[in-house]
CSV table of C-alpha atoms in Angstrom, one decimal:
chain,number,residue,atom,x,y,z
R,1,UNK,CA,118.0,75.1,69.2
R,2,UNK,CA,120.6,76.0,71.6
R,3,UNK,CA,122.7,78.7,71.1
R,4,UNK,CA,126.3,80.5,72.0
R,5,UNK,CA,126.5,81.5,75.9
R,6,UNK,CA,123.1,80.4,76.3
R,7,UNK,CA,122.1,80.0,79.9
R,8,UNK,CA,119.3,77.4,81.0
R,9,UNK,CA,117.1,75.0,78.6
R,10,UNK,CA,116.0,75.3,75.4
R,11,UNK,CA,112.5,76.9,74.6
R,12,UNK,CA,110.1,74.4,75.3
R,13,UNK,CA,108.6,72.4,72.0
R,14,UNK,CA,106.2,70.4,74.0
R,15,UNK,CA,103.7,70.8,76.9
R,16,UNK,CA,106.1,68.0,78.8
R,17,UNK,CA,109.3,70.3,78.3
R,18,UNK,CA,107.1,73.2,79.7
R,19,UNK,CA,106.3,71.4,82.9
R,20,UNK,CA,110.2,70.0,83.1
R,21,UNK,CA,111.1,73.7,83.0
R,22,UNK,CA,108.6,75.1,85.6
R,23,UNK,CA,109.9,72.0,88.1
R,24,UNK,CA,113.3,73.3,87.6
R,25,UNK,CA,112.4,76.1,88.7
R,26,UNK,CA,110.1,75.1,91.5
R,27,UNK,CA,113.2,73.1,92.8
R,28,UNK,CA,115.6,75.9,91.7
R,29,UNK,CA,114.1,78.6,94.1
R,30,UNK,CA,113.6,76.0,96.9
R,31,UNK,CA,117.7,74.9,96.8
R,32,UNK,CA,118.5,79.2,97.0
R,33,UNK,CA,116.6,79.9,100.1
R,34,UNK,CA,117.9,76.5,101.6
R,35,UNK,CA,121.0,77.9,100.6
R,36,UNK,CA,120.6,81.8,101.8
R,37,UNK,CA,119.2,80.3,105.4
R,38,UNK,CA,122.2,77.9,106.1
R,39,UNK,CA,124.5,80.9,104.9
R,40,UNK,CA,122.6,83.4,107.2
R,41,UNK,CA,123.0,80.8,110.2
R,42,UNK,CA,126.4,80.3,109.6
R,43,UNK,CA,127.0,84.3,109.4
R,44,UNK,CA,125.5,84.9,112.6
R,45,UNK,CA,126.9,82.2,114.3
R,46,UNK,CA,130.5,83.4,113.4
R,47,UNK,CA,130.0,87.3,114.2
R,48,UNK,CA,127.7,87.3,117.0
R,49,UNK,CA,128.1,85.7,120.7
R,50,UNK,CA,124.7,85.6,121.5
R,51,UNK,CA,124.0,83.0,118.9
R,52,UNK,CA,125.2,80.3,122.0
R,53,UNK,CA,122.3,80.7,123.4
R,54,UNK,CA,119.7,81.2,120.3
R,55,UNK,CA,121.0,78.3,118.4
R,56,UNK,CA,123.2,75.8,119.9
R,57,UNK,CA,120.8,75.5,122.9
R,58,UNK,CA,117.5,76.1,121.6
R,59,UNK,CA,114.8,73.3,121.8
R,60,UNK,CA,112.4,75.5,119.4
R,61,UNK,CA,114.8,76.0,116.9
R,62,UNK,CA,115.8,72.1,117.2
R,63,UNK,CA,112.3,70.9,116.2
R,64,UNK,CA,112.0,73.7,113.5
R,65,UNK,CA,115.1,71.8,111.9
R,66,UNK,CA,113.5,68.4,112.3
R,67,UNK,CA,109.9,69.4,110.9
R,68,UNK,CA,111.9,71.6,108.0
R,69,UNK,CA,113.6,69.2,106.1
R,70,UNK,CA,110.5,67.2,105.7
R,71,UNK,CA,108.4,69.6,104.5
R,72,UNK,CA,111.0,70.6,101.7
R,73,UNK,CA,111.1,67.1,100.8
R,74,UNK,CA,107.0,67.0,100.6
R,75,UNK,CA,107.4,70.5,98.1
R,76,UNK,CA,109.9,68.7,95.8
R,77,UNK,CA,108.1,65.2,95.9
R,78,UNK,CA,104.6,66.0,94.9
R,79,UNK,CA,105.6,67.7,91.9
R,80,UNK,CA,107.6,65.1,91.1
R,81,UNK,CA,105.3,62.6,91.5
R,82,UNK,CA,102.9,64.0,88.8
R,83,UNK,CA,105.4,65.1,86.2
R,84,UNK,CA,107.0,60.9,86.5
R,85,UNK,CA,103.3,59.7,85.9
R,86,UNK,CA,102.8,62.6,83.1
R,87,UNK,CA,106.0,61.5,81.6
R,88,UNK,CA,104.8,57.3,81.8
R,89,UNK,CA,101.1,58.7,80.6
R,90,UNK,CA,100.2,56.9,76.6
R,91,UNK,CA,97.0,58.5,76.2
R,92,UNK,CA,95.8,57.1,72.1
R,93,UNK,CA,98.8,58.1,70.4
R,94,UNK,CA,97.9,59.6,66.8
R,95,UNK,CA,101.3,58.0,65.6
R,96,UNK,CA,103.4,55.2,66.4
R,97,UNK,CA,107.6,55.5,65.2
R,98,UNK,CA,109.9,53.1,66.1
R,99,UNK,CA,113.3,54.0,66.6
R,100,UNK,CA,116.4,51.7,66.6
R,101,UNK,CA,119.7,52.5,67.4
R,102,UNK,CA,122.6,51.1,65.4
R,103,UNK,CA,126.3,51.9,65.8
R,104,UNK,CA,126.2,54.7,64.7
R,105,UNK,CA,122.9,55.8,63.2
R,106,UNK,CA,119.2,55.2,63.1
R,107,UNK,CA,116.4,54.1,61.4
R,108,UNK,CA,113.2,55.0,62.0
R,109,UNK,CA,110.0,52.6,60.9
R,110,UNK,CA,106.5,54.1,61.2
R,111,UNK,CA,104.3,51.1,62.0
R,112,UNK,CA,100.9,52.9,60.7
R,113,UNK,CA,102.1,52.9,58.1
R,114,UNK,CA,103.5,49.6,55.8
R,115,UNK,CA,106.0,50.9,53.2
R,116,UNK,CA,107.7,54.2,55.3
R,117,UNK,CA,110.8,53.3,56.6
R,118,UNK,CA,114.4,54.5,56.3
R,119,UNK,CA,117.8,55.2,57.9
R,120,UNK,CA,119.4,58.4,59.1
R,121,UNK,CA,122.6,59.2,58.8
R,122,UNK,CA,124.9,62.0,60.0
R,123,UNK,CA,125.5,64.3,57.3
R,124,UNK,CA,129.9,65.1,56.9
R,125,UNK,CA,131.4,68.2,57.7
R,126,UNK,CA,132.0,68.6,54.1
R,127,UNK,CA,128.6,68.1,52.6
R,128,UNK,CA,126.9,70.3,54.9
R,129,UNK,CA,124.5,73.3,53.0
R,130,UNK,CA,124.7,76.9,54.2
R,131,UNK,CA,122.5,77.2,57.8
R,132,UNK,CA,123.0,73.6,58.2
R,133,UNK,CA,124.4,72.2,62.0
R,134,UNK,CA,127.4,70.8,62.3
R,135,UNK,CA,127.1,67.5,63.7
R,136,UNK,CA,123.4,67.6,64.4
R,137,UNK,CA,122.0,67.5,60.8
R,138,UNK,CA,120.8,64.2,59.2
R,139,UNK,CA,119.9,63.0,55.8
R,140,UNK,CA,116.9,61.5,57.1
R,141,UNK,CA,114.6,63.2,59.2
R,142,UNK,CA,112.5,62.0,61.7
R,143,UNK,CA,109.1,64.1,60.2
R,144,UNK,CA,105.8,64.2,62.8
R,145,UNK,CA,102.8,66.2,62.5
R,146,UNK,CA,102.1,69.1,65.5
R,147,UNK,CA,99.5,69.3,67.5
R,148,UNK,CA,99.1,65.3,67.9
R,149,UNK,CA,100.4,62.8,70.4
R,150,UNK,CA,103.4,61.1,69.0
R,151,UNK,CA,104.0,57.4,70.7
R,152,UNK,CA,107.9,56.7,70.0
R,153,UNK,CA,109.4,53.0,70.4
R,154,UNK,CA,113.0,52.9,71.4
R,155,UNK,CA,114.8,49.5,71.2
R,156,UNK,CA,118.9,48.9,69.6
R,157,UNK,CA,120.4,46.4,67.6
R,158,UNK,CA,123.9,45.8,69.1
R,159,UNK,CA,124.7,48.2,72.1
R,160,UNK,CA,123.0,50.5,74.2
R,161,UNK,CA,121.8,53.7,73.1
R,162,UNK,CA,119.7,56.5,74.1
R,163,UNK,CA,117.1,58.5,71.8
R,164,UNK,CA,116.9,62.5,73.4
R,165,UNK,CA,116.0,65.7,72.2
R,166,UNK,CA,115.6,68.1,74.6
R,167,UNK,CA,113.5,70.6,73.0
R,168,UNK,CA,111.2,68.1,73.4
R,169,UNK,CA,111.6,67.0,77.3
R,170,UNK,CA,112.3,63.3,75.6
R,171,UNK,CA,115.0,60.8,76.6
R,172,UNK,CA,115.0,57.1,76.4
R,173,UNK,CA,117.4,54.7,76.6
R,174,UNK,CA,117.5,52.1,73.7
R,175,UNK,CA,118.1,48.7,75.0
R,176,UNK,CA,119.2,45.4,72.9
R,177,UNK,CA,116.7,43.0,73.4
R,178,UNK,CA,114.1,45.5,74.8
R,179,UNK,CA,111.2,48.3,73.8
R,180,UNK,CA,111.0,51.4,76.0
R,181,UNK,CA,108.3,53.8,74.5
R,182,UNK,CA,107.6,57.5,75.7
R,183,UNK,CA,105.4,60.1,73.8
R,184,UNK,CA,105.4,63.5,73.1
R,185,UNK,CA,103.5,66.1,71.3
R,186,UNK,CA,104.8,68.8,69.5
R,187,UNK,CA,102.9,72.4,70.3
R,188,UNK,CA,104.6,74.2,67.4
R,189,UNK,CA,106.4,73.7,63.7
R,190,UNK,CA,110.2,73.4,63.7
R,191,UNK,CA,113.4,71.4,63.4
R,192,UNK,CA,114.6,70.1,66.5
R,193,UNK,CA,117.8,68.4,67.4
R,194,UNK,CA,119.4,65.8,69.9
R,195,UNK,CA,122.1,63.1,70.1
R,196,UNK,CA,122.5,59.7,71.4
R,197,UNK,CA,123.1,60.4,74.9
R,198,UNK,CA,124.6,57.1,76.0
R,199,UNK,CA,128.2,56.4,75.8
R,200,UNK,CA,127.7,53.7,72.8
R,201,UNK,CA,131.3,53.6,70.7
R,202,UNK,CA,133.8,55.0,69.2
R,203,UNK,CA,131.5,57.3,66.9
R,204,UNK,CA,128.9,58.4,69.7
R,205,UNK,CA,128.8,61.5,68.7
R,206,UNK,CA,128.2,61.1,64.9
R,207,UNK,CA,124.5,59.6,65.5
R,208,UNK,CA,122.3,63.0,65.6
R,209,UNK,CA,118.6,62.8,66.5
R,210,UNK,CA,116.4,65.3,64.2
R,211,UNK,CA,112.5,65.8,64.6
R,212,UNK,CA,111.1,68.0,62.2
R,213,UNK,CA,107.7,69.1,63.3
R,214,UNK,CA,104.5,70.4,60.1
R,215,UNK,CA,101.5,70.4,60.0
R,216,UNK,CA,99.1,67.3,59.4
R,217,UNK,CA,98.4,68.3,55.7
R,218,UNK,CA,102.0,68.4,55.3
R,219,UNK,CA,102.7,65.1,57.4
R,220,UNK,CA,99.7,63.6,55.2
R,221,UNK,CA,102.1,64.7,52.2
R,222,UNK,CA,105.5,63.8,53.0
R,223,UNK,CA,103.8,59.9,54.0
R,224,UNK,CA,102.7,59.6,50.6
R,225,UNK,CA,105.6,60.6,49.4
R,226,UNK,CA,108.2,58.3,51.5
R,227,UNK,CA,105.1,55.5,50.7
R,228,UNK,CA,105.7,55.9,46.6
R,229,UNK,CA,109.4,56.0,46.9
R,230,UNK,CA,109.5,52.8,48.7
């Protein structure tokens, strides 16, 4: 969960959110020194005279700004490249939920299961207990066990949508018509929040995303519970 004058992410919930963070980084540090050596070159250009001669009319200097450039690009793409296929990787999901986006909540239908399926809603302002979020909490939340790979399907019923929580290195846009799936797996137990992140009505902001994370025993419980209540 983020919190006030926060700077960066949000602690990681998943092994994918670690790996987003550390390319952030990766890229991070290569953008400064890019940075701190044009800013150097300029500096020296502007204070010293000599810099005709070592810079404007340098071949060496010419072909180490050529061959520079690529290999930067080669640092950022490779990394890249593995984290996209990481990302795109359904390796036997434990779990199957399918989420669909509705103006302006959603409902959530796990598909190993017949009988568990249900809406959530943004809880008001005015019915909210002590410790809960404003805005974020729902009445129904979406509960998956840790320590198992979760396979999420993302589709809409009327306009576009997009399911994200960040803790969790997850975003997907939710398509009319369509079913995008991406997977995650939770590393710890917690409550972890996100919103629809695509521009999708005049209440977008009311349709909060909440992933509450147990253990399987628990997970095992709460199913049969949902399951009888049906």
């Amino acid at each position: 969960m983020a919190y006030p004058s926060q700077l960066g992410f949000q602690d990681a919930a998943s092994p994918l959110m670690e790996e987003l963070l550390h390319f952030h980084d990766h890229a991070l540090m290569i953008v400064i020194l890019i940075s701190t050596m044009v800013l150097y070159t300029i500096m020296a250009m502007v204070t010293a005279k000599v810099t005709d001669k070592l810079i404007l009319d340098s071949q060496e200097i010419e072909i180490i700004w050529t061959i520079l450039p690529a290999v930067v690009l080669i640092l950022i793409a490779l990394p890249s490249l593995r984290l996209l296929y990481l990302m795109d990787e359904i390796n036997s999901p434990h779990l199957t939920v399918k989420a669909v986006g509705h103006q302006w909540y959603w409902s959530y239908e796990y598909t190993d299961y017949e009988e568990v399926a249900f809406d959530s809603y943004m809880i008001p302002t005015q019915d909210l207990a002590p410790g809960h979020f404003r805005l974020l909490e729902a009445d129904h939340r979406m509960v998956v066990p840790t320590e198992s790979p979760v396979r999420v399907l993302v589709s809409a019923e009327d306009v576009l949508h997009s399911w994200a929580v960040p803790a969790l290195g997850v975003k997907v846009d939710a398509v009319p018509g369509r079913l995008n799936q991406t997977t995650f797996l939770v590393s710890r137990p917690g409550v972890f929040y996100g919103q629809c992140s695509e521009i999708c009505g005049a209440n977008h902001s009311f349709m909060p995303i909440v992933v509450e994370a147990v253990p399987l025993y628990n997970f095992e419980t709460w199913v049969t519970l949902m399951a009888e209540d049906s």
